[in-house]
CSV table of N, CA and C in Angstrom, one decimal:
chain,number,residue,atom,x,y,z
A,1,UNK,N,56.1,-11.6,39.0
A,1,UNK,CA,57.0,-11.1,40.0
A,1,UNK,C,56.5,-9.7,40.5
A,2,UNK,N,56.7,-9.5,41.8
A,2,UNK,CA,56.2,-8.3,42.4
A,2,UNK,C,57.1,-7.1,42.0
A,3,UNK,N,56.5,-6.0,41.7
A,3,UNK,CA,57.2,-4.8,41.3
A,3,UNK,C,58.0,-4.2,42.4
A,4,UNK,N,59.3,-4.1,42.3
A,4,UNK,CA,60.1,-3.5,43.3
A,4,UNK,C,59.7,-2.1,43.8
A,5,UNK,N,59.2,-1.3,42.9
A,5,UNK,CA,58.7,0.0,43.3
A,5,UNK,C,57.5,-0.1,44.3
A,6,UNK,N,56.7,-1.1,44.1
A,6,UNK,CA,55.5,-1.3,45.0
A,6,UNK,C,56.1,-1.7,46.4
A,7,UNK,N,57.1,-2.6,46.4
A,7,UNK,CA,57.6,-3.0,47.7
A,7,UNK,C,58.2,-1.8,48.4
A,8,UNK,N,59.0,-0.9,47.7
A,8,UNK,CA,59.5,0.3,48.3
A,8,UNK,C,58.4,1.2,48.8
A,9,UNK,N,57.4,1.3,48.1
A,9,UNK,CA,56.3,2.2,48.5
A,9,UNK,C,55.6,1.6,49.8
A,10,UNK,N,55.4,0.3,49.8
A,10,UNK,CA,54.8,-0.3,51.0
A,10,UNK,C,55.8,-0.1,52.2
A,11,UNK,N,57.1,-0.4,52.0
A,11,UNK,CA,58.0,-0.2,53.1
A,11,UNK,C,58.1,1.2,53.6
A,12,UNK,N,58.0,2.2,52.7
A,12,UNK,CA,58.0,3.6,53.1
A,12,UNK,C,56.7,3.9,53.9
A,13,UNK,N,55.6,3.4,53.5
A,13,UNK,CA,54.3,3.6,54.2
A,13,UNK,C,54.4,3.0,55.6
A,14,UNK,N,55.0,1.8,55.6
A,14,UNK,CA,55.1,1.1,56.9
A,14,UNK,C,56.0,1.9,57.9
A,15,UNK,N,57.1,2.4,57.3
A,15,UNK,CA,58.0,3.2,58.1
A,15,UNK,C,57.3,4.5,58.7
A,16,UNK,N,56.6,5.1,57.8
A,16,UNK,CA,55.9,6.4,58.2
A,16,UNK,C,54.8,6.1,59.2
A,17,UNK,N,54.3,4.9,59.3
A,17,UNK,CA,53.2,4.6,60.2
A,17,UNK,C,53.8,4.2,61.6
A,18,UNK,N,55.1,4.0,61.7
A,18,UNK,CA,55.7,3.6,62.9
A,18,UNK,C,55.9,4.8,63.9
A,19,UNK,N,56.0,4.5,65.2
A,19,UNK,CA,56.2,5.6,66.1
A,19,UNK,C,57.5,6.3,65.8
A,20,UNK,N,57.6,7.6,66.2
A,20,UNK,CA,58.7,8.5,65.9
A,20,UNK,C,60.0,7.9,66.3
A,21,UNK,N,60.1,7.3,67.5
A,21,UNK,CA,61.4,6.8,68.0
A,21,UNK,C,62.0,5.7,67.1
A,22,UNK,N,61.1,4.9,66.5
A,22,UNK,CA,61.6,3.9,65.6
A,22,UNK,C,61.9,4.5,64.2
A,23,UNK,N,61.1,5.5,63.8
A,23,UNK,CA,61.3,6.1,62.6
A,23,UNK,C,62.7,6.8,62.5
A,24,UNK,N,63.2,7.2,63.6
A,24,UNK,CA,64.5,7.9,63.6
A,24,UNK,C,65.6,7.1,63.1
A,25,UNK,N,65.5,5.8,63.1
A,25,UNK,CA,66.5,4.9,62.5
A,25,UNK,C,66.5,5.0,61.0
A,26,UNK,N,65.5,5.6,60.5
A,26,UNK,CA,65.4,6.0,59.1
A,26,UNK,C,65.6,4.9,58.1
A,27,UNK,N,66.6,5.1,57.3
A,27,UNK,CA,66.9,4.2,56.1
A,27,UNK,C,67.1,2.8,56.5
A,28,UNK,N,67.7,2.5,57.7
A,28,UNK,CA,67.9,1.1,58.1
A,28,UNK,C,66.6,0.4,58.3
A,29,UNK,N,65.7,1.1,58.9
A,29,UNK,CA,64.3,0.5,59.2
A,29,UNK,C,63.6,0.2,57.8
A,30,UNK,N,63.7,1.2,56.9
A,30,UNK,CA,63.0,1.0,55.6
A,30,UNK,C,63.7,-0.1,54.9
A,31,UNK,N,65.0,-0.2,54.9
A,31,UNK,CA,65.7,-1.2,54.2
A,31,UNK,C,65.3,-2.6,54.8
A,32,UNK,N,65.3,-2.7,56.1
A,32,UNK,CA,64.9,-4.0,56.7
A,32,UNK,C,63.5,-4.4,56.4
A,33,UNK,N,62.6,-3.4,56.4
A,33,UNK,CA,61.2,-3.7,56.1
A,33,UNK,C,61.1,-4.2,54.6
A,34,UNK,N,61.8,-3.5,53.7
A,34,UNK,CA,61.8,-3.9,52.3
A,34,UNK,C,62.3,-5.3,52.2
A,35,UNK,N,63.4,-5.7,52.9
A,35,UNK,CA,63.9,-7.1,52.8
A,35,UNK,C,62.9,-8.1,53.3
A,36,UNK,N,62.3,-7.8,54.4
A,36,UNK,CA,61.3,-8.7,55.0
A,36,UNK,C,60.1,-8.8,54.0
A,37,UNK,N,59.6,-7.7,53.5
A,37,UNK,CA,58.5,-7.8,52.5
A,37,UNK,C,58.9,-8.7,51.3
A,38,UNK,N,60.1,-8.4,50.7
A,38,UNK,CA,60.5,-9.1,49.6
A,38,UNK,C,60.6,-10.6,49.9
A,39,UNK,N,61.2,-11.0,51.0
A,39,UNK,CA,61.3,-12.3,51.5
A,39,UNK,C,59.9,-13.0,51.6
A,40,UNK,N,59.0,-12.4,52.3
A,40,UNK,CA,57.7,-13.0,52.5
A,40,UNK,C,56.9,-13.1,51.2
A,41,UNK,N,57.0,-12.1,50.4
A,41,UNK,CA,56.2,-12.1,49.1
A,41,UNK,C,56.7,-13.2,48.2
A,42,UNK,N,58.0,-13.4,48.2
A,42,UNK,CA,58.5,-14.5,47.3
A,42,UNK,C,58.1,-15.9,47.8
A,43,UNK,N,57.7,-16.0,49.0
A,43,UNK,CA,57.3,-17.3,49.6
A,43,UNK,C,55.8,-17.6,49.1
A,44,UNK,N,55.1,-16.5,48.7
A,44,UNK,CA,53.7,-16.7,48.3
A,44,UNK,C,53.7,-17.3,46.9
A,45,UNK,N,52.7,-18.0,46.6
A,45,UNK,CA,52.5,-18.6,45.3
A,45,UNK,C,51.7,-17.7,44.4
A,46,UNK,N,52.4,-16.7,43.9
A,46,UNK,CA,51.7,-15.6,43.1
A,46,UNK,C,52.1,-15.7,41.7
A,47,UNK,N,51.2,-15.3,40.8
A,47,UNK,CA,51.5,-15.2,39.4
A,47,UNK,C,51.4,-13.7,38.9
A,48,UNK,N,52.1,-13.4,37.9
A,48,UNK,CA,52.1,-12.1,37.3
A,48,UNK,C,50.8,-11.8,36.6
A,49,UNK,N,50.5,-10.5,36.4
A,49,UNK,CA,49.2,-10.1,35.8
A,49,UNK,C,49.1,-10.7,34.4
A,50,UNK,N,50.2,-10.7,33.6
A,50,UNK,CA,50.2,-11.2,32.3
A,50,UNK,C,49.9,-12.7,32.2
A,51,UNK,N,50.5,-13.5,33.1
A,51,UNK,CA,50.2,-14.9,33.1
A,51,UNK,C,48.8,-15.1,33.6
A,52,UNK,N,48.3,-14.4,34.5
A,52,UNK,CA,46.9,-14.5,34.9
A,52,UNK,C,45.9,-14.2,33.8
A,53,UNK,N,46.2,-13.2,33.0
A,53,UNK,CA,45.3,-12.8,31.9
A,53,UNK,C,45.4,-13.9,30.8
A,54,UNK,N,46.5,-14.5,30.5
A,54,UNK,CA,46.7,-15.6,29.6
A,54,UNK,C,45.8,-16.8,30.0
A,55,UNK,N,46.0,-17.1,31.3
A,55,UNK,CA,45.2,-18.3,31.8
A,55,UNK,C,43.7,-18.0,31.8
A,56,UNK,N,43.3,-16.8,32.1
A,56,UNK,CA,41.9,-16.4,32.0
A,56,UNK,C,41.4,-16.7,30.6
A,57,UNK,N,42.1,-16.3,29.6
A,57,UNK,CA,41.7,-16.5,28.2
A,57,UNK,C,41.6,-18.0,27.9
A,58,UNK,N,42.6,-18.8,28.3
A,58,UNK,CA,42.6,-20.2,28.1
A,58,UNK,C,41.3,-20.8,28.8
A,59,UNK,N,41.0,-20.4,30.0
A,59,UNK,CA,39.9,-20.9,30.7
A,59,UNK,C,38.6,-20.6,29.9
A,60,UNK,N,38.5,-19.3,29.4
A,60,UNK,CA,37.3,-19.0,28.6
A,60,UNK,C,37.1,-19.8,27.4
A,61,UNK,N,38.2,-20.0,26.7
A,61,UNK,CA,38.1,-20.9,25.5
A,61,UNK,C,37.7,-22.3,25.8
A,62,UNK,N,38.3,-22.8,26.9
A,62,UNK,CA,38.0,-24.2,27.4
A,62,UNK,C,36.5,-24.3,27.7
A,63,UNK,N,36.0,-23.3,28.4
A,63,UNK,CA,34.5,-23.3,28.8
A,63,UNK,C,33.7,-23.2,27.5
A,64,UNK,N,34.0,-22.4,26.5
A,64,UNK,CA,33.3,-22.4,25.2
A,64,UNK,C,33.3,-23.8,24.6
A,65,UNK,N,34.4,-24.4,24.5
A,65,UNK,CA,34.5,-25.7,23.9
A,65,UNK,C,33.7,-26.8,24.7
A,66,UNK,N,33.7,-26.7,26.0
A,66,UNK,CA,32.9,-27.6,26.8
A,66,UNK,C,31.4,-27.4,26.6
A,67,UNK,N,31.0,-26.1,26.5
A,67,UNK,CA,29.6,-25.8,26.2
A,67,UNK,C,29.2,-26.5,24.8
A,68,UNK,N,30.0,-26.3,23.8
A,68,UNK,CA,29.7,-26.9,22.5
A,68,UNK,C,29.7,-28.4,22.6
A,69,UNK,N,30.6,-29.0,23.3
A,69,UNK,CA,30.6,-30.5,23.4
A,69,UNK,C,29.3,-30.9,24.2
A,70,UNK,N,28.9,-30.2,25.2
A,70,UNK,CA,27.7,-30.6,25.9
A,70,UNK,C,26.5,-30.5,25.0
A,71,UNK,N,26.4,-29.5,24.2
A,71,UNK,CA,25.3,-29.4,23.2
A,71,UNK,C,25.3,-30.5,22.2
A,72,UNK,N,26.5,-30.9,21.7
A,72,UNK,CA,26.6,-32.0,20.8
A,72,UNK,C,26.2,-33.3,21.4
A,73,UNK,N,26.6,-33.5,22.7
A,73,UNK,CA,26.3,-34.7,23.4
A,73,UNK,C,24.8,-34.8,23.7
A,74,UNK,N,24.2,-33.7,24.0
A,74,UNK,CA,22.7,-33.7,24.3
A,74,UNK,C,22.0,-34.0,23.0
A,75,UNK,N,22.5,-33.4,21.8
A,75,UNK,CA,21.8,-33.7,20.6
A,75,UNK,C,22.0,-35.2,20.2
A,76,UNK,N,23.2,-35.7,20.4
A,76,UNK,CA,23.4,-37.2,20.1
A,76,UNK,C,22.5,-38.0,21.0
A,77,UNK,N,22.4,-37.7,22.3
A,77,UNK,CA,21.6,-38.5,23.2
A,77,UNK,C,20.1,-38.4,22.8
A,78,UNK,N,19.7,-37.2,22.4
A,78,UNK,CA,18.3,-37.1,22.0
A,78,UNK,C,18.0,-37.9,20.7
A,79,UNK,N,19.0,-37.8,19.8
A,79,UNK,CA,18.8,-38.6,18.6
A,79,UNK,C,18.8,-40.1,18.9
A,80,UNK,N,19.7,-40.6,19.8
A,80,UNK,CA,19.7,-42.0,20.1
A,80,UNK,C,18.4,-42.4,20.8
A,81,UNK,N,17.9,-41.5,21.7
A,81,UNK,CA,16.7,-41.8,22.4
A,81,UNK,C,15.5,-41.9,21.4
A,82,UNK,N,15.5,-41.0,20.4
A,82,UNK,CA,14.4,-41.0,19.4
A,82,UNK,C,14.5,-42.3,18.6
A,83,UNK,N,15.7,-42.7,18.2
A,83,UNK,CA,15.8,-43.9,17.4
A,83,UNK,C,15.4,-45.2,18.2
A,84,UNK,N,15.6,-45.1,19.5
A,84,UNK,CA,15.3,-46.3,20.3
A,84,UNK,C,13.8,-46.4,20.5
A,85,UNK,N,13.1,-45.3,20.5
A,85,UNK,CA,11.6,-45.3,20.8
A,85,UNK,C,10.8,-45.3,19.5
A,86,UNK,N,11.5,-45.0,18.4
A,86,UNK,CA,10.8,-45.0,17.1
A,86,UNK,C,10.3,-46.4,16.7
A,87,UNK,N,9.1,-46.6,16.2
A,87,UNK,CA,8.7,-47.9,15.8
A,87,UNK,C,9.6,-48.5,14.7
A,88,UNK,N,9.9,-49.7,14.8
A,88,UNK,CA,10.7,-50.4,13.9
A,88,UNK,C,9.8,-50.9,12.7
A,89,UNK,N,10.3,-50.7,11.5
A,89,UNK,CA,9.6,-51.2,10.3
A,89,UNK,C,9.8,-52.7,10.2
A,90,UNK,N,8.7,-53.4,10.2
A,90,UNK,CA,8.8,-54.9,10.1
A,90,UNK,C,8.5,-55.2,8.7
A,91,UNK,N,9.2,-56.1,8.1
A,91,UNK,CA,8.9,-56.5,6.7
A,91,UNK,C,7.5,-57.2,6.7
A,92,UNK,N,6.8,-56.8,5.6
A,92,UNK,CA,5.5,-57.4,5.5
A,92,UNK,C,5.6,-58.9,5.1
A,93,UNK,N,4.7,-59.6,5.7
A,93,UNK,CA,4.7,-61.1,5.4
A,93,UNK,C,3.5,-61.4,4.5
A,94,UNK,N,3.7,-62.2,3.6
A,94,UNK,CA,2.7,-62.6,2.6
A,94,UNK,C,2.3,-64.0,2.7
């Protein structure tokens, strides 16, 4: 979720950037800007920093497991290729 203090800070900055005539409406303008910001930000598909960090760790572990599986697969494929090309021992005939 978006930090309400950040929204207030952005709303205040936007109000300060407005022409003086509009700024004279003061608190009403800041309140309206804050409402609009909150409304628009909730429509975005955002995740919190904590969830982002957790998912980053999950992704790193998954990549590590994938790398290990790829190594094992390559080793098994190499072993299978060697056993296919190795000369087969034929029983001696007498």
